[in-house]
PDB file of C-alpha atoms and ligand atoms in Angstrom:
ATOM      1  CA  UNK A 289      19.408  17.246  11.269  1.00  0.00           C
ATOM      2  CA  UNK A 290      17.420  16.850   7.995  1.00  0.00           C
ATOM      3  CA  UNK A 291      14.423  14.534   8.830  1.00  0.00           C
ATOM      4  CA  UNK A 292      14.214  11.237   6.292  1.00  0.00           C
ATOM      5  CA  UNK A 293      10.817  12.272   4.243  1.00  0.00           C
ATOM      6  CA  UNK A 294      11.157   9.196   1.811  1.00  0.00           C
ATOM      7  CA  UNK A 295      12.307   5.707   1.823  1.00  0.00           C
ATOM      8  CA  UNK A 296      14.414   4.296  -1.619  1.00  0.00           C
ATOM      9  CA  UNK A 297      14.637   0.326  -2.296  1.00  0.00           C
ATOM     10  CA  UNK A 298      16.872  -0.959  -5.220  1.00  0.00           C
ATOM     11  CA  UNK A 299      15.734  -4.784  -4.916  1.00  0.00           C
ATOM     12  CA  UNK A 300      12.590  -5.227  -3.696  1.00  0.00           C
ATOM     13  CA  UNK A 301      11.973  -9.054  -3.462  1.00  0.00           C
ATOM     14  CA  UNK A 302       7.900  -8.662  -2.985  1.00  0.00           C
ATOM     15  CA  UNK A 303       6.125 -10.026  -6.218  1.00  0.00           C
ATOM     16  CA  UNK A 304       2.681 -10.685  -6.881  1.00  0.00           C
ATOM     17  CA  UNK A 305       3.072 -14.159  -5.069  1.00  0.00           C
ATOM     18  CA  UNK A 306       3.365 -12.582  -1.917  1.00  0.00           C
ATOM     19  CA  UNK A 307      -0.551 -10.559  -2.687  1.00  0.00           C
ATOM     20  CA  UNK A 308      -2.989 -13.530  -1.919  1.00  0.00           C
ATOM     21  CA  UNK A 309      -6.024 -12.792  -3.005  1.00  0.00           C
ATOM     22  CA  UNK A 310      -6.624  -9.397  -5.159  1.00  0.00           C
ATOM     23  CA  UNK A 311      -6.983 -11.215  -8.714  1.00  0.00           C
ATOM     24  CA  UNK A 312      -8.966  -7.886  -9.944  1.00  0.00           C
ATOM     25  CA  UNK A 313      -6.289  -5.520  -8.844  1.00  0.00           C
ATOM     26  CA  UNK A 314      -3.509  -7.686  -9.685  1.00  0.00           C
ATOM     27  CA  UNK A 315      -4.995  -8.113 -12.917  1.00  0.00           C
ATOM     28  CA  UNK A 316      -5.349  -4.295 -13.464  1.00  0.00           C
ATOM     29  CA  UNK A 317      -2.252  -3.625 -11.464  1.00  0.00           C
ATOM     30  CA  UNK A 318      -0.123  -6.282 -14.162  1.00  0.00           C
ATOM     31  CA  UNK A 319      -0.580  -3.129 -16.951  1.00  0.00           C
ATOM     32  CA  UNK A 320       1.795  -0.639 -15.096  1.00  0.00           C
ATOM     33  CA  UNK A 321       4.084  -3.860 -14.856  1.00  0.00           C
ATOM     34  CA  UNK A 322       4.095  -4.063 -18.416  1.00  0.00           C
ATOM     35  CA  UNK A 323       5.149  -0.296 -18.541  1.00  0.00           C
ATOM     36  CA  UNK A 324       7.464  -0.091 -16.100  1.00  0.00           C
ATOM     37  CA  UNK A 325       9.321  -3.008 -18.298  1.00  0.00           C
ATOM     38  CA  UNK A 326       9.003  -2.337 -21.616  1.00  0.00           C
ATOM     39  CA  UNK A 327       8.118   1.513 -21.801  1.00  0.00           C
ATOM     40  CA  UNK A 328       8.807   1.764 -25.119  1.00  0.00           C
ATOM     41  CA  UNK A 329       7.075  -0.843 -26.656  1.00  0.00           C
ATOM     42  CA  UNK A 330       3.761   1.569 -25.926  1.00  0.00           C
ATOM     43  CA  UNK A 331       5.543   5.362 -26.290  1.00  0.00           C
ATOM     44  CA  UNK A 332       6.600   4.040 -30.015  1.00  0.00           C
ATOM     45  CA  UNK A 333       3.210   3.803 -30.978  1.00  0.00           C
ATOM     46  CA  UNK A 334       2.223   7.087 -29.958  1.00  0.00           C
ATOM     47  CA  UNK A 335       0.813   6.212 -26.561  1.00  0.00           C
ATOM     48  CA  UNK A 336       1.169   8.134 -23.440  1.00  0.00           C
ATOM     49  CA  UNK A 337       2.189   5.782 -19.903  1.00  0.00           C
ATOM     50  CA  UNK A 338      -0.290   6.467 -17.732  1.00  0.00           C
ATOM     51  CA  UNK A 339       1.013   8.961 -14.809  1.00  0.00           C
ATOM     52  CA  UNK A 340      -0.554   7.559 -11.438  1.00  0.00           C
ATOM     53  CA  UNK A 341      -2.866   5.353  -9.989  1.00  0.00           C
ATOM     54  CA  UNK A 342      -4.827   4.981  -6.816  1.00  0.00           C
ATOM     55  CA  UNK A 343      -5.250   2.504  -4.766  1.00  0.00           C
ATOM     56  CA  UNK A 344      -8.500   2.658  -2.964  1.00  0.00           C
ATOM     57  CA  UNK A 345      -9.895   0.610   0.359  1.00  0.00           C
ATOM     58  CA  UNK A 346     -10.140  -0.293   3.414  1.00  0.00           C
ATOM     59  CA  UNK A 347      -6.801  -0.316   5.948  1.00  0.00           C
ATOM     60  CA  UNK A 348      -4.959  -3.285   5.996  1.00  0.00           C
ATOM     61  CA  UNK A 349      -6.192  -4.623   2.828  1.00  0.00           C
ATOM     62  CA  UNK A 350      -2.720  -5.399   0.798  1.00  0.00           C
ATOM     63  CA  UNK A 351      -2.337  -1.608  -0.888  1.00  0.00           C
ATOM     64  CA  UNK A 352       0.988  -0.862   0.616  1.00  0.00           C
ATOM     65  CA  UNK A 353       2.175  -5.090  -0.303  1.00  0.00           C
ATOM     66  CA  UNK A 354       0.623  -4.603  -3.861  1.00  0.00           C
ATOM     67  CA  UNK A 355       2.853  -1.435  -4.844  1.00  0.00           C
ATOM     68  CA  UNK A 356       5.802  -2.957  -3.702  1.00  0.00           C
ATOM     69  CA  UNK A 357       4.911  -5.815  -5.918  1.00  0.00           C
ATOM     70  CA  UNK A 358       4.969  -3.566  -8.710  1.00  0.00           C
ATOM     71  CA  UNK A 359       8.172  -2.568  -8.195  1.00  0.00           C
ATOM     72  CA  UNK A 360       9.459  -6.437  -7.411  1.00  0.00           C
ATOM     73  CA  UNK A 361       8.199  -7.849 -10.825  1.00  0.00           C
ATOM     74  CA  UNK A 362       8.847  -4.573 -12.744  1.00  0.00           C
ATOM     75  CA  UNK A 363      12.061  -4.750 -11.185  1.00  0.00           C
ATOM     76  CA  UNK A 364      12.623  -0.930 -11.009  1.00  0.00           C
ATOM     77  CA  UNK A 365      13.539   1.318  -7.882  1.00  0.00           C
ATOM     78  CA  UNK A 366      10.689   2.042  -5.116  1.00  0.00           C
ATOM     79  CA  UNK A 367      10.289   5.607  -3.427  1.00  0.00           C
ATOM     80  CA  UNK A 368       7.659   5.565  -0.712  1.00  0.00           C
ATOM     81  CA  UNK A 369       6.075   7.843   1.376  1.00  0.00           C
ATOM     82  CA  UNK A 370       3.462   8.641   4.109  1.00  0.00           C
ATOM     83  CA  UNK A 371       1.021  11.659   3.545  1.00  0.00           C
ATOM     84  CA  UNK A 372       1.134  11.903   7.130  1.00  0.00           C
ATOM     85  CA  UNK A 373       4.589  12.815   7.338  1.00  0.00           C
ATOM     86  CA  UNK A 374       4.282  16.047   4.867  1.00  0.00           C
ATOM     87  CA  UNK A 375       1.657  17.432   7.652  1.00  0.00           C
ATOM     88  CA  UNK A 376       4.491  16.860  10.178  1.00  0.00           C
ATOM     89  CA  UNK A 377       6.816  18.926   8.070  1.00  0.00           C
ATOM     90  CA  UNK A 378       8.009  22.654   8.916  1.00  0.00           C
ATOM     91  CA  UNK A 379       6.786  25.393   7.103  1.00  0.00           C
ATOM     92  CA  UNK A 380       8.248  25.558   3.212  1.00  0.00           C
ATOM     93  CA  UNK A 381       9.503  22.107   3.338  1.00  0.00           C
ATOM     94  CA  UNK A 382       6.698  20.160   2.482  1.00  0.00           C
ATOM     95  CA  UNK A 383       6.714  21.503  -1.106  1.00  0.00           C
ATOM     96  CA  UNK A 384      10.657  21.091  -1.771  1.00  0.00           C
ATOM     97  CA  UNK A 385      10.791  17.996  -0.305  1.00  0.00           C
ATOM     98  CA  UNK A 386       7.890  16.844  -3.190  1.00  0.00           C
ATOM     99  CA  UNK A 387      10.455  18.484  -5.399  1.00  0.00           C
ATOM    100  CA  UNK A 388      13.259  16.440  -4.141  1.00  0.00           C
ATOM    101  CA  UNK A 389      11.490  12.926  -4.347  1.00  0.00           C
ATOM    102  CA  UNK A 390      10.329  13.570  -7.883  1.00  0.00           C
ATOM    103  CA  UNK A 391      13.884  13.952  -9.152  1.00  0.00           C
ATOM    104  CA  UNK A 392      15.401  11.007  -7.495  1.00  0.00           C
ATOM    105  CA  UNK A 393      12.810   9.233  -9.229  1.00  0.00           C
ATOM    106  CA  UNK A 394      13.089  10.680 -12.112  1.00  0.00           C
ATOM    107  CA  UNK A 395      17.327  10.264 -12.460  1.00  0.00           C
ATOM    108  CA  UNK A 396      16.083   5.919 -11.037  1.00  0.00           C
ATOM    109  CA  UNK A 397      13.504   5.910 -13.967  1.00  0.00           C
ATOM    110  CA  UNK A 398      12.017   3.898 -14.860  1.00  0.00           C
ATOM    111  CA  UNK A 399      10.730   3.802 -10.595  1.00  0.00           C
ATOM    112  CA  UNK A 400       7.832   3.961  -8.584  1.00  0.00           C
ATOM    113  CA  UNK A 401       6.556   6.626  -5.889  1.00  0.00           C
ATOM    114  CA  UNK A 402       4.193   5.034  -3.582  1.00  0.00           C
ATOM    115  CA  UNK A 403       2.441   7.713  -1.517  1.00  0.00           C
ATOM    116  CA  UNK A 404       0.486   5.757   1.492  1.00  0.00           C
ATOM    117  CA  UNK A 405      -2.378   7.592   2.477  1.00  0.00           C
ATOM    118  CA  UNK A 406      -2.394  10.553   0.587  1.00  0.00           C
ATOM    119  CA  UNK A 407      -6.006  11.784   1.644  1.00  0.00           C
ATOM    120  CA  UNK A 408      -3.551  13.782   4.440  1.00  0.00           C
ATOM    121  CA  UNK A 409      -1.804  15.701   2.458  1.00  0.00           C
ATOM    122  CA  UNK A 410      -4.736  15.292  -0.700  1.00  0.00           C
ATOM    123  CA  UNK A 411      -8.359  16.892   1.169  1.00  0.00           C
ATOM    124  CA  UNK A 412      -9.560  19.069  -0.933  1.00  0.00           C
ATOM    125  CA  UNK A 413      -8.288  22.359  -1.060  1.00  0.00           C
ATOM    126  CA  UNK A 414      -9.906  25.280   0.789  1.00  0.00           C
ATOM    127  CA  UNK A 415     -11.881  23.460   3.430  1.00  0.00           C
ATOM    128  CA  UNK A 416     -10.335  24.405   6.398  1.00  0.00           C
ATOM    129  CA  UNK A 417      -9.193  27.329   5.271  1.00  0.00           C
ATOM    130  CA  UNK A 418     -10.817  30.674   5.511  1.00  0.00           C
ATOM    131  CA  UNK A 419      -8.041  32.549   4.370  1.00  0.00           C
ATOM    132  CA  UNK A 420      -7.694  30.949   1.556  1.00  0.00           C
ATOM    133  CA  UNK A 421      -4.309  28.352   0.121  1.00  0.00           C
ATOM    134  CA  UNK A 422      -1.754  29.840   2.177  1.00  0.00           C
ATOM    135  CA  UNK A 423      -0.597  26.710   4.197  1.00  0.00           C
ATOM    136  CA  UNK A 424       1.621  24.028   4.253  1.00  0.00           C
ATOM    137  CA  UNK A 425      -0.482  21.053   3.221  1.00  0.00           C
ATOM    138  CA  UNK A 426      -1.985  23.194   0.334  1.00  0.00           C
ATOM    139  CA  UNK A 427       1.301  23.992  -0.377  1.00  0.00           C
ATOM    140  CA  UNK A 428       2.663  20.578  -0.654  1.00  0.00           C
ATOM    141  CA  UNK A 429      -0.353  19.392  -2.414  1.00  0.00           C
ATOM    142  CA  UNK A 430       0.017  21.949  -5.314  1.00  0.00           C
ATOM    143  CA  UNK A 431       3.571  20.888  -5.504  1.00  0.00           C
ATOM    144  CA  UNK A 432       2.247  17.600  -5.988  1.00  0.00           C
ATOM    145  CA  UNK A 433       0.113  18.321  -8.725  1.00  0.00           C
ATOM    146  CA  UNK A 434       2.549  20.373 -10.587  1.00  0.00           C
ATOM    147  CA  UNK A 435       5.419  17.469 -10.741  1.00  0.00           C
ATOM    148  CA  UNK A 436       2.943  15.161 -11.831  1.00  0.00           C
ATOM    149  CA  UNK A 437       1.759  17.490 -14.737  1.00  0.00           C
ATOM    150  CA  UNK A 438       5.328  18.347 -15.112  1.00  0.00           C
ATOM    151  CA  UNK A 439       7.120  15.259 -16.015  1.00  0.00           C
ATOM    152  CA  UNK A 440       6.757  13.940 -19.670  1.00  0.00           C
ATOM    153  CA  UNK A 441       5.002  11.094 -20.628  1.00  0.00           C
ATOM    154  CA  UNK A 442       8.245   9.686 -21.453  1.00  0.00           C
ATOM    155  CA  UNK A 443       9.909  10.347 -17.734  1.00  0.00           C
ATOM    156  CA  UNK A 444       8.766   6.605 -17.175  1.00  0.00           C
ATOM    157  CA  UNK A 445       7.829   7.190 -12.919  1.00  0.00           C
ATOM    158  CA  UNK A 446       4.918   6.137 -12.086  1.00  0.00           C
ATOM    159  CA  UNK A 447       2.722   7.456  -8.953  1.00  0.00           C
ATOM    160  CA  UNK A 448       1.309   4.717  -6.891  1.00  0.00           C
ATOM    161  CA  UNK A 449      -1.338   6.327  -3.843  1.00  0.00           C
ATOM    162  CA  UNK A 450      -2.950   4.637  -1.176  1.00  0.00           C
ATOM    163  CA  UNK A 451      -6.115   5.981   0.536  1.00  0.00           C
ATOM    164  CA  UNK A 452      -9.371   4.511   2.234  1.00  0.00           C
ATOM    165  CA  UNK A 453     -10.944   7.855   1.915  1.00  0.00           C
ATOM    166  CA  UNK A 454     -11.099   8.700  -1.726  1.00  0.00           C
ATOM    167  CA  UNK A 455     -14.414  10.829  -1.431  1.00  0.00           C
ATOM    168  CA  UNK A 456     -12.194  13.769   0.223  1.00  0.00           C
ATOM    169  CA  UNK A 457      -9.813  13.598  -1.849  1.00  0.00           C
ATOM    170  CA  UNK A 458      -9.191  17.123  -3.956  1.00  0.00           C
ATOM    171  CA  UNK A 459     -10.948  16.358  -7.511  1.00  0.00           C
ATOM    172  CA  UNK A 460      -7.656  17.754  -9.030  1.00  0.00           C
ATOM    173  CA  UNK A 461      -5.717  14.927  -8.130  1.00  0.00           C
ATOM    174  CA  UNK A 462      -8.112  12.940 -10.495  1.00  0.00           C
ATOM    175  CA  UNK A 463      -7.346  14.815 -13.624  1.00  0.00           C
ATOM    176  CA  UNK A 464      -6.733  13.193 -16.855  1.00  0.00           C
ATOM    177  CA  UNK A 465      -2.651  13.385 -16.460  1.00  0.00           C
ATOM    178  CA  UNK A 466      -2.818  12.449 -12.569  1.00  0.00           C
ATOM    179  CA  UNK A 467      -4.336   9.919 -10.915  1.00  0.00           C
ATOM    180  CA  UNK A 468      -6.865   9.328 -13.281  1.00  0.00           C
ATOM    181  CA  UNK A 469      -7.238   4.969 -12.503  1.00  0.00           C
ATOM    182  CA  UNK A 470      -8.160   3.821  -9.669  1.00  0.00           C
ATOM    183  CA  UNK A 471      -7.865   0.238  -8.686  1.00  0.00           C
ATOM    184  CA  UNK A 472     -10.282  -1.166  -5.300  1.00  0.00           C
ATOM    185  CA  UNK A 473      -8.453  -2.932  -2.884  1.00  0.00           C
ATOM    186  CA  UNK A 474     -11.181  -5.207  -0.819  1.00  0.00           C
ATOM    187  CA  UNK A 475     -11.510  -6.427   2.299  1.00  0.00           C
ATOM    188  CA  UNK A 476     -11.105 -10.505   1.685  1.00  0.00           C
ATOM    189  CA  UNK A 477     -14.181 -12.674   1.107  1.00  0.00           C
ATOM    190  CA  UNK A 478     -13.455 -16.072   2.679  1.00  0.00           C
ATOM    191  CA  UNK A 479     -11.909 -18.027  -0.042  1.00  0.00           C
ATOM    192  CA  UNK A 480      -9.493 -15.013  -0.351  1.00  0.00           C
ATOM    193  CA  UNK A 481      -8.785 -15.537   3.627  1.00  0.00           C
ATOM    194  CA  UNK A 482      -7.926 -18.835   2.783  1.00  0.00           C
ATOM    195  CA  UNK A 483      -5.357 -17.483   0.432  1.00  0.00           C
ATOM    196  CA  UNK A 484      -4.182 -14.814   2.684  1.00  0.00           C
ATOM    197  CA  UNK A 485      -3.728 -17.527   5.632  1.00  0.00           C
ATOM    198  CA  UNK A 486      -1.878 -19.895   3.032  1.00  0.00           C
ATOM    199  CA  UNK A 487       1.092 -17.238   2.954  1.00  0.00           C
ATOM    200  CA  UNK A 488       1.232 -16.436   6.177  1.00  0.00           C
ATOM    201  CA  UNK A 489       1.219 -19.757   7.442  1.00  0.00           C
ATOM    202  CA  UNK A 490       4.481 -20.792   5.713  1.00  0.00           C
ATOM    203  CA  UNK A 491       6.808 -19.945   7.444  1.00  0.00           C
ATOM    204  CA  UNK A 492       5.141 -21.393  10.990  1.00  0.00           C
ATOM    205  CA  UNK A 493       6.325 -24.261  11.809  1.00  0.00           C
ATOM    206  CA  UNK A 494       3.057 -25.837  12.131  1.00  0.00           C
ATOM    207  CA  UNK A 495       0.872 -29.484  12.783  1.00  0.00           C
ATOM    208  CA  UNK A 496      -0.104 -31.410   9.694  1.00  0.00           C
ATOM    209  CA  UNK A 497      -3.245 -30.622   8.371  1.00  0.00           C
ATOM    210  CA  UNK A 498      -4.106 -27.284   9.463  1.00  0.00           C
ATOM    211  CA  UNK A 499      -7.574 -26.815   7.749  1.00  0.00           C
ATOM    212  CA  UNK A 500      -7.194 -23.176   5.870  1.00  0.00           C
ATOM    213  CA  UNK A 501     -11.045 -23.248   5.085  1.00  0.00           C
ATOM    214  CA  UNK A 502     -11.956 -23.737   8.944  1.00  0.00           C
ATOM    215  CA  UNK A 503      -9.612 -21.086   9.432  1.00  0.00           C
ATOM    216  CA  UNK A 504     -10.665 -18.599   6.503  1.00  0.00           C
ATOM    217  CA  UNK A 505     -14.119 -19.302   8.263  1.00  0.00           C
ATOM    218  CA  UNK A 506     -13.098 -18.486  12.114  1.00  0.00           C
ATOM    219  CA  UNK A 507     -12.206 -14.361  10.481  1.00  0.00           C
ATOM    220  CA  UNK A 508     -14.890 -12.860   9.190  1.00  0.00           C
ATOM    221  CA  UNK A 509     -14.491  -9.367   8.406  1.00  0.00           C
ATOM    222  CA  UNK A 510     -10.764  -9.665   8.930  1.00  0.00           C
ATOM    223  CA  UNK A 511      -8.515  -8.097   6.382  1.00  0.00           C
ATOM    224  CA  UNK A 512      -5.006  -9.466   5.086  1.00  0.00           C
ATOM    225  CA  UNK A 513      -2.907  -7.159   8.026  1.00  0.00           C
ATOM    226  CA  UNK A 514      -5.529  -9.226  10.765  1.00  0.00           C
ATOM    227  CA  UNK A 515      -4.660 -12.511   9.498  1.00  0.00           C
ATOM    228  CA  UNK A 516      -0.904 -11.812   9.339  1.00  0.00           C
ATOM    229  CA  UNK A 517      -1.487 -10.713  12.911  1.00  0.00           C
ATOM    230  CA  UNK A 518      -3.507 -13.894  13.921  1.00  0.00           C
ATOM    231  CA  UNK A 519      -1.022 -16.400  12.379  1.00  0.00           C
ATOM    232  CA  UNK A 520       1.755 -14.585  14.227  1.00  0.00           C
ATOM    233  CA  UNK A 521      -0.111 -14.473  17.456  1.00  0.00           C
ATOM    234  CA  UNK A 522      -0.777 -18.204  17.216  1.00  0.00           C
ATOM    235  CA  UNK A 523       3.056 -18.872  17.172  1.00  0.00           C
ATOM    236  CA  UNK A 524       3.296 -16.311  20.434  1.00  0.00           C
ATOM    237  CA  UNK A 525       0.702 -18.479  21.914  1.00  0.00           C
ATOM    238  CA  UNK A 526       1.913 -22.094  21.248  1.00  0.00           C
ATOM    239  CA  UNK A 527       5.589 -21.145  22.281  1.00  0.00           C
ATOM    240  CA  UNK A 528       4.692 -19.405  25.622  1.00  0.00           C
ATOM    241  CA  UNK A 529       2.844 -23.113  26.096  1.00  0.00           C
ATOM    242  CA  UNK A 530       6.126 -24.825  25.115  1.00  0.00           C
ATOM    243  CA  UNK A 531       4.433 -26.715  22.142  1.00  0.00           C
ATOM    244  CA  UNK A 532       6.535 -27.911  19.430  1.00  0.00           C
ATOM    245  CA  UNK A 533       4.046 -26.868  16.442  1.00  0.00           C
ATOM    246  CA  UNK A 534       1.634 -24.469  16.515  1.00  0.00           C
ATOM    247  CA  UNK A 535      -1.935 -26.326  15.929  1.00  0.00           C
ATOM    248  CA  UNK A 536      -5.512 -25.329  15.560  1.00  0.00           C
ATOM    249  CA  UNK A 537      -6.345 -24.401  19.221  1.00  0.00           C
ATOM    250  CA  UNK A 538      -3.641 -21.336  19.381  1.00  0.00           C
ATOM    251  CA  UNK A 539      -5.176 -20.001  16.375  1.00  0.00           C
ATOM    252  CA  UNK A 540      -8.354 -20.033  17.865  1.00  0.00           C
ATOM    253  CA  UNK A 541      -6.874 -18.510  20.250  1.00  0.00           C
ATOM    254  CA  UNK A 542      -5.125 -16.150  18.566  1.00  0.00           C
ATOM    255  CA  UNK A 543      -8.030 -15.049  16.696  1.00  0.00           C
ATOM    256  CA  UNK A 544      -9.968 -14.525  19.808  1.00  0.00           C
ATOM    257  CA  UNK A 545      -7.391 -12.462  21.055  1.00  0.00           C
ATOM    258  CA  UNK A 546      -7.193 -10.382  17.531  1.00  0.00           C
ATOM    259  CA  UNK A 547     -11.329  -9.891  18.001  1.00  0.00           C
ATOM    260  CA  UNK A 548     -10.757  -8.619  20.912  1.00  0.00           C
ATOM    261  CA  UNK A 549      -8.224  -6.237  19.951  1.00  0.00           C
ATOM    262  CA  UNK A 550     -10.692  -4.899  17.331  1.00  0.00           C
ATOM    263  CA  UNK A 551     -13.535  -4.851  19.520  1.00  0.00           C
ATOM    264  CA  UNK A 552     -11.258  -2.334  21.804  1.00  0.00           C
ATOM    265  CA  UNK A 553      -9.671  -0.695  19.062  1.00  0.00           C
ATOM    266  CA  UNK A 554      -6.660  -1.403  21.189  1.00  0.00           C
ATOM    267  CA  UNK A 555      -4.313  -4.117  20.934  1.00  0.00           C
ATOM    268  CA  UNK A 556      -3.190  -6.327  23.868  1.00  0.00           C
ATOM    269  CA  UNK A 557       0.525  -6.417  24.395  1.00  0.00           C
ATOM    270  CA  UNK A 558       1.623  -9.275  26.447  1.00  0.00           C
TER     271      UNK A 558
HETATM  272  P1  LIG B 957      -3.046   0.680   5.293  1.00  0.00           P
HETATM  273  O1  LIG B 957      -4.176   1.281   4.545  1.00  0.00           O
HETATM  274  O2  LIG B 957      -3.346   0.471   6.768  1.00  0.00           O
HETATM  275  O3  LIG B 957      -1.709   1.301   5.025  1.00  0.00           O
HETATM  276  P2  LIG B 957      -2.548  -1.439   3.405  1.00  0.00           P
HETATM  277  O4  LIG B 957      -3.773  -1.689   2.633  1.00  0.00           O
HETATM  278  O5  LIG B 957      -1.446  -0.674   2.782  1.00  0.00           O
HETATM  279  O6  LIG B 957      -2.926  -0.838   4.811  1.00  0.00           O
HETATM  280  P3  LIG B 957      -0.559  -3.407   3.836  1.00  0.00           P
HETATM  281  O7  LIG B 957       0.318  -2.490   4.638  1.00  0.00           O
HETATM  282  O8  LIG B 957      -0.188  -3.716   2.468  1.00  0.00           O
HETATM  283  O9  LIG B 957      -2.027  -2.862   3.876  1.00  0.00           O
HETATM  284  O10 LIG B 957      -0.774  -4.767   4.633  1.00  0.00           O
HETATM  285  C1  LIG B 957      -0.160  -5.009   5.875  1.00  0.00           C
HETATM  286  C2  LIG B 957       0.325  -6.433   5.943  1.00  0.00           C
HETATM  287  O11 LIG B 957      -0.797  -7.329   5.939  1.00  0.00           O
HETATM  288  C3  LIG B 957       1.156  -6.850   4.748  1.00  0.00           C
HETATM  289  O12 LIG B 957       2.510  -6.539   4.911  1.00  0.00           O
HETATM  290  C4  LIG B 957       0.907  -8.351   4.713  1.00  0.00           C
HETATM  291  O13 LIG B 957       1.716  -9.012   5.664  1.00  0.00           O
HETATM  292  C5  LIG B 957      -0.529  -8.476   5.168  1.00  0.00           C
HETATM  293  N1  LIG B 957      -1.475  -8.509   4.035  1.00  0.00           N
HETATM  294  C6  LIG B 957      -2.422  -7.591   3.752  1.00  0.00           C
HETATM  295  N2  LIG B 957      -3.111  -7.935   2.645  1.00  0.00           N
HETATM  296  C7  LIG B 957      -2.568  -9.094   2.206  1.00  0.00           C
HETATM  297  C8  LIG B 957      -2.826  -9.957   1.089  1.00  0.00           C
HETATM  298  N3  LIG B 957      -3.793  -9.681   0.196  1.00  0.00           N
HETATM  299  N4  LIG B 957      -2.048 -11.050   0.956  1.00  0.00           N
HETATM  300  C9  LIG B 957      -1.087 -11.343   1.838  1.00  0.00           C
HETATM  301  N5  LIG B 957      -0.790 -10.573   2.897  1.00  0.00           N
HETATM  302  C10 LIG B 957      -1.527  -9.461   3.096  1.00  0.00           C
END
């Protein structure tokens, strides 16, 4: 059985309301919107659409939720990907598999290919290798490279990739032609938390006046995936203690339980 390397959505409903927070990289982000609609309106004048972007930071940050969010307000087809899953891959395949992605895009344009961390299959060539490029992640990464020189200007995919480790990344994937933007994704700074717990307390049925500020204070150092997780945990805790609502205590609670998940690197299942 052929394994599933990459995942296709038609009608992604994620838009930029979804991103809380992230006005920089929305802001930068809102220009390969603009291409992904309109292509032509910037290929008439002579101007070449940008190939690929990176999206740099830490995990849990919003990288994977902002590329979708591309492809929800662009409205075009999404392919994504894990790096990790091309070092999985058997001998050969890695490379043709690159190929085959690339295509489907290509015949959906205009799309997007999200690669999520790419810094496995991206380390720079020849590190761990005394005998020199012969193996499979060199091989797919070369592959990689030569699609994304080998598509026009005018074959209207763009290359979204996620990484927190962009100092190991080969320099060739930062070539004029390649990746060459790359757009920070940040941890949150408390107003931002604020933001982040907004969304993800909408859908909790939840006391009146939940106080996002007190909240957004409580997380310190927490990033958008932690705060998802807290505001879910809090609705764990309040139903296992039959409440009605979830209120302030089982989010103190819940982040509690979230620190000390961190702390042991190690989450808690109940
Ligand atoms: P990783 O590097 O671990 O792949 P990532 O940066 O791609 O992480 P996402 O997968 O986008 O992070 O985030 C995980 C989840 O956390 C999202 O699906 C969303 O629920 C929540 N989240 C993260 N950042 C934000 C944000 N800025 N606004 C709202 N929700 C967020």
């Amino acid at each position: 059985s052929k394994a599933k390397l990459f995942d296709e959505k038609t009608d992604v409903k994620t838009t930029f309301k979804d991103v809380a927070g992230l006005e920089g990289a929305k802001e930068e982000i809102q220009e390969i919107v603009e291409f992904l609609k309109n292509p032509e309106k910037y290929t008439n004048l002579g101007g070449k659409i940008p190939k690929g972007a990176l999206l740099v930071g830490p995990p849990g940050t919003g990288k994977t939720l902002l590329a979708k969010a591309v492809a929800g307000e662009a409205q075009v087809p999404f392919f994504s990907l894990s790096g990790s899953d091309f070092v999985e891959m058997f001998v050969g395949v890695g490379a043709s598999r690159v190929r085959d992605l690339f295509k489907q895009a290509k015949e959906k344009s205009p799309s997007i290919i999200f690669i999520d961390e790419i810094d496995a299959v991206g380390r720079a060539r020849g590190k761990n290798n005394i005998s020199g490029g012969n193996d499979e992640r060199e091989n797919t990464l070369n592959q990689l490279l030569t699609e994304m020189d080998g598509f026009g200007s005018n074959s209207n995919v763009i290359v979204l990739a996620a990484t927190n480790r962009a100092d190991v990344l080969d320099k060739a994937l930062m070539r004029a032609g390649r990746f060459d933007r790359q757009i920070f994704v940040d941890l949150p700074d408390v107003r931002e938390r604020a933001e982040i717990f907004k969304v993800h307390l909408a859908p909790l049925k939840k006391v009146e006046g939940l106080d996002l500020d007190f909240l957004a204070k409580q997380t310190p150092g927490f990033s958008g995936a932690d705060i998802a997780n807290v505001c879910n945990e809090a609705a764990l805790i309040a139903a296992r203690n039959n409440k009605t609502a979830v209120d302030k205590q089982d989010f103190l609670d819940a982040v509690d339980r979230i620190v000390g998940g961190l702390e042991k690197k190690n989450k808690i299942i109940t």
